[in-house]
mmCIF file with all atom_site columns, C-alpha atoms in Angstrom:
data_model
loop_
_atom_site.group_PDB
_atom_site.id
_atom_site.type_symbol
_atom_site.label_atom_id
_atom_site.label_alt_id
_atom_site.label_comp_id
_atom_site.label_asym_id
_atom_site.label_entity_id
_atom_site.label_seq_id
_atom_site.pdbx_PDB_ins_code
_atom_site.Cartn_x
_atom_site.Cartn_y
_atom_site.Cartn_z
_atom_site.occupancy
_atom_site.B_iso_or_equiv
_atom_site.pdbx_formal_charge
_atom_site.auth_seq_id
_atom_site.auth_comp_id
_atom_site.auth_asym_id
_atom_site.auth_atom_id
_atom_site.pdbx_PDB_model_num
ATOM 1  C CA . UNK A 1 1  ? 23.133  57.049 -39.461 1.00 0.00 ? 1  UNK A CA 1
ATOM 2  C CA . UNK A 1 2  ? 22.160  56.594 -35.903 1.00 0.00 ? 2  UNK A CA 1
ATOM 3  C CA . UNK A 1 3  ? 20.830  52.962 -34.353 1.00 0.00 ? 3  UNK A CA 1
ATOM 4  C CA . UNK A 1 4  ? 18.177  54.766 -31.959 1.00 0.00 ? 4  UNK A CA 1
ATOM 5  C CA . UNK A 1 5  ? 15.059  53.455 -32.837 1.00 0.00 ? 5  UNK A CA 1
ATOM 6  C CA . UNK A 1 6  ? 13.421  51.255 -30.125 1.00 0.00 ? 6  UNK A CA 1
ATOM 7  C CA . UNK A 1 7  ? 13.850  47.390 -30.702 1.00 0.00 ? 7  UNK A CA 1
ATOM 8  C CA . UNK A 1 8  ? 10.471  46.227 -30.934 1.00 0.00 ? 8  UNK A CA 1
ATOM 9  C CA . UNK A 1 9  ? 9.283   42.818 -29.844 1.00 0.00 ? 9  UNK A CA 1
ATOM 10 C CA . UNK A 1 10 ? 5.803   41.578 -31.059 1.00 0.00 ? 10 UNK A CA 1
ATOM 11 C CA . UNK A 1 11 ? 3.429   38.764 -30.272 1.00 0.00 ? 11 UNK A CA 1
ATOM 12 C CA . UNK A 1 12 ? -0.119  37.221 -31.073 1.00 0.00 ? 12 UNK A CA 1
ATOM 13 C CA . UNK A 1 13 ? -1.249  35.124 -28.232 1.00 0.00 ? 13 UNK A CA 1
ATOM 14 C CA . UNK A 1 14 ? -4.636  33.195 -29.061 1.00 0.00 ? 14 UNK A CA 1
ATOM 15 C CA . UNK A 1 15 ? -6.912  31.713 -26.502 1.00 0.00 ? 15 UNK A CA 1
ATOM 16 C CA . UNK A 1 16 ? -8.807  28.283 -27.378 1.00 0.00 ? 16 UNK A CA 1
ATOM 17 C CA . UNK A 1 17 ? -11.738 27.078 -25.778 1.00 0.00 ? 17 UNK A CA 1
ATOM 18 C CA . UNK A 1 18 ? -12.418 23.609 -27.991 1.00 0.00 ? 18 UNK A CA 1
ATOM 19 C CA . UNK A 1 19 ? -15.438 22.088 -26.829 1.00 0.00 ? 19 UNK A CA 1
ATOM 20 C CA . UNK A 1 20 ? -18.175 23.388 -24.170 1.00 0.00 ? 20 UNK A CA 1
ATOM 21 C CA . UNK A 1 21 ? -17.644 20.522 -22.196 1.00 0.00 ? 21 UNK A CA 1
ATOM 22 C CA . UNK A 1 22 ? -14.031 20.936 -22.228 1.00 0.00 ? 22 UNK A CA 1
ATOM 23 C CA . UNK A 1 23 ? -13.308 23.227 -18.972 1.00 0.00 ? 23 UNK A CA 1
ATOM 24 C CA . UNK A 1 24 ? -9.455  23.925 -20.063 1.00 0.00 ? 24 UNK A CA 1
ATOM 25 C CA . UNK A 1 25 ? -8.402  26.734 -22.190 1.00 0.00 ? 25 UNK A CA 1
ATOM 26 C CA . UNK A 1 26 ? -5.149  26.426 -24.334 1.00 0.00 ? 26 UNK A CA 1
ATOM 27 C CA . UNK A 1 27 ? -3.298  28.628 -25.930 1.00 0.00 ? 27 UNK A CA 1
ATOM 28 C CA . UNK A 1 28 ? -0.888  29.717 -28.761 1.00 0.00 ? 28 UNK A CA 1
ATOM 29 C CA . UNK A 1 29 ? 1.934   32.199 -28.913 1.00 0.00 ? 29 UNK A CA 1
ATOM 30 C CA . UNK A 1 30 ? 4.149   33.475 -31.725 1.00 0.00 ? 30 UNK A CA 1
ATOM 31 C CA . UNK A 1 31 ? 6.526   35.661 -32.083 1.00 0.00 ? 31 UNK A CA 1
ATOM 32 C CA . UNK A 1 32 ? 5.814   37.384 -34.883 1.00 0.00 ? 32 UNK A CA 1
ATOM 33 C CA . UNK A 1 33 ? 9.502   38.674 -36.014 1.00 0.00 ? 33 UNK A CA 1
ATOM 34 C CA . UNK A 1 34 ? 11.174  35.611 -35.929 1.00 0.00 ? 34 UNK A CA 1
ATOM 35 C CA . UNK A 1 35 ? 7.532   33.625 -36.528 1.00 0.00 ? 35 UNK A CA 1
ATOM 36 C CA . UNK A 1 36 ? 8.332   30.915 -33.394 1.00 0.00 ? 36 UNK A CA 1
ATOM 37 C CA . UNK A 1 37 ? 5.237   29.704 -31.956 1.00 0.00 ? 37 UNK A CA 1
ATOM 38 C CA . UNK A 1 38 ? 4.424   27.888 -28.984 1.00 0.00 ? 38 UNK A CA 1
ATOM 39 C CA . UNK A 1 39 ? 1.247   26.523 -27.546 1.00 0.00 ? 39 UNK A CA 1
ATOM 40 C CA . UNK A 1 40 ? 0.785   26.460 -23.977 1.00 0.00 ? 40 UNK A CA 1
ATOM 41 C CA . UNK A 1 41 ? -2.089  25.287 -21.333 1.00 0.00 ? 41 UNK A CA 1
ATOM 42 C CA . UNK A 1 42 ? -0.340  27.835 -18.666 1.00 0.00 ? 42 UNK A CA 1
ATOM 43 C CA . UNK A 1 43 ? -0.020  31.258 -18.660 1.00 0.00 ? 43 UNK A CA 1
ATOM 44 C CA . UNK A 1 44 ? 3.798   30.915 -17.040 1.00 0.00 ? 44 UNK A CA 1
ATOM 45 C CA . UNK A 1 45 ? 4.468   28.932 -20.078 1.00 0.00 ? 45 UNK A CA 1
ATOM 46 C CA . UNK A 1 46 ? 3.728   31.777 -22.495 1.00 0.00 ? 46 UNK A CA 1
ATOM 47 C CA . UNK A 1 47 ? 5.532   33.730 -20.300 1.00 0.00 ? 47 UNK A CA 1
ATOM 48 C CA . UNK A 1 48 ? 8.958   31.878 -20.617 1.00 0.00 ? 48 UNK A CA 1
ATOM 49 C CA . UNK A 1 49 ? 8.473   32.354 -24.251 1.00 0.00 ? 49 UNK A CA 1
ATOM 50 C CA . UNK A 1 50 ? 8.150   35.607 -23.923 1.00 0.00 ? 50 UNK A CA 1
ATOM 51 C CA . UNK A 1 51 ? 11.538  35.880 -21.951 1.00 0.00 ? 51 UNK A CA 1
ATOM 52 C CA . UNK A 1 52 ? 13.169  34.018 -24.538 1.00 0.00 ? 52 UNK A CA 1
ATOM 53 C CA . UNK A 1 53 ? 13.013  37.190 -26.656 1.00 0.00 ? 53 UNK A CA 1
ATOM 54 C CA . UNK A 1 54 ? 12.735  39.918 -24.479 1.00 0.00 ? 54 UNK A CA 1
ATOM 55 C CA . UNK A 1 55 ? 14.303  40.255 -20.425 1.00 0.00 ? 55 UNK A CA 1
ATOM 56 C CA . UNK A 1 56 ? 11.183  40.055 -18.643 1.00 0.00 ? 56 UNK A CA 1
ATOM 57 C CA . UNK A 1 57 ? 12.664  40.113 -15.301 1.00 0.00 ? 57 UNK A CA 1
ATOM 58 C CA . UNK A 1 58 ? 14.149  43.832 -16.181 1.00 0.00 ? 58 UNK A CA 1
ATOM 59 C CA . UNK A 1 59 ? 10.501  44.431 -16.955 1.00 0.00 ? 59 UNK A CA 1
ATOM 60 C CA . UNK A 1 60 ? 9.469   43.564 -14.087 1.00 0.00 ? 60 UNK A CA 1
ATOM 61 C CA . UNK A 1 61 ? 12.089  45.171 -11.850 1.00 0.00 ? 61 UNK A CA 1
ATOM 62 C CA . UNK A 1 62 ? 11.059  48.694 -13.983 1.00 0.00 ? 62 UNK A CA 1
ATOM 63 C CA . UNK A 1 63 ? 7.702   48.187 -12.587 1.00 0.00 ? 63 UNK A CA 1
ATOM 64 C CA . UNK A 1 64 ? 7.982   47.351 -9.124  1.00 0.00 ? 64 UNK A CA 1
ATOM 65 C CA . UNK A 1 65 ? 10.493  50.179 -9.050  1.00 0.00 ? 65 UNK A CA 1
ATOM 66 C CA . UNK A 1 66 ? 12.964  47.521 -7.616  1.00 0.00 ? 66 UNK A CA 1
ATOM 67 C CA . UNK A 1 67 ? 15.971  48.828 -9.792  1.00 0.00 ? 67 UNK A CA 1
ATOM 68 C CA . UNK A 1 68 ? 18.528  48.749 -6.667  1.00 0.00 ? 68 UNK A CA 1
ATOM 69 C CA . UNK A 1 69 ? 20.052  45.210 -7.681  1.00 0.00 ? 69 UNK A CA 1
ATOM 70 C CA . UNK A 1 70 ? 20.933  46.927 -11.454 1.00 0.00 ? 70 UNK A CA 1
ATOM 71 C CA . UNK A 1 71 ? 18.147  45.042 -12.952 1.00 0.00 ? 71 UNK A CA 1
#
């Protein structure tokens, strides 16, 4: 039997806004495969975790088109 099904990454990222007076959101991300979870008050933050299970920068490279430098 064949391995060509996709690999498939999933996550839940919640937003949390505690308290009106509170200005700051935060944030929690998991990983739902492997269950990790991280919470984060940046958005760059979430997005390392991200790239800890999936190459973002080949994602992005796919969608700028820039493909040149084999990424």
């Amino acid at each position: 039997m064949s391995n060509d099904s996709p690999q498939v990454e999933s996550f839940v990222v919640r937003f949390i806004h505690d308290a009106p007076e509170q200005r700051a959101w935060r944030g929690v991300i998991v990983h739902v495969q492997s269950n990790a979870e991280e919470n984060f008050s940046d958005f760059a933050d979430a997005v390392a975790f991200i790239a800890r299970f999936v190459p973002v920068e080949k994602i992005s490279a796919i969608q700028t088109g820039d493909t040149a430098n084999g990424k």
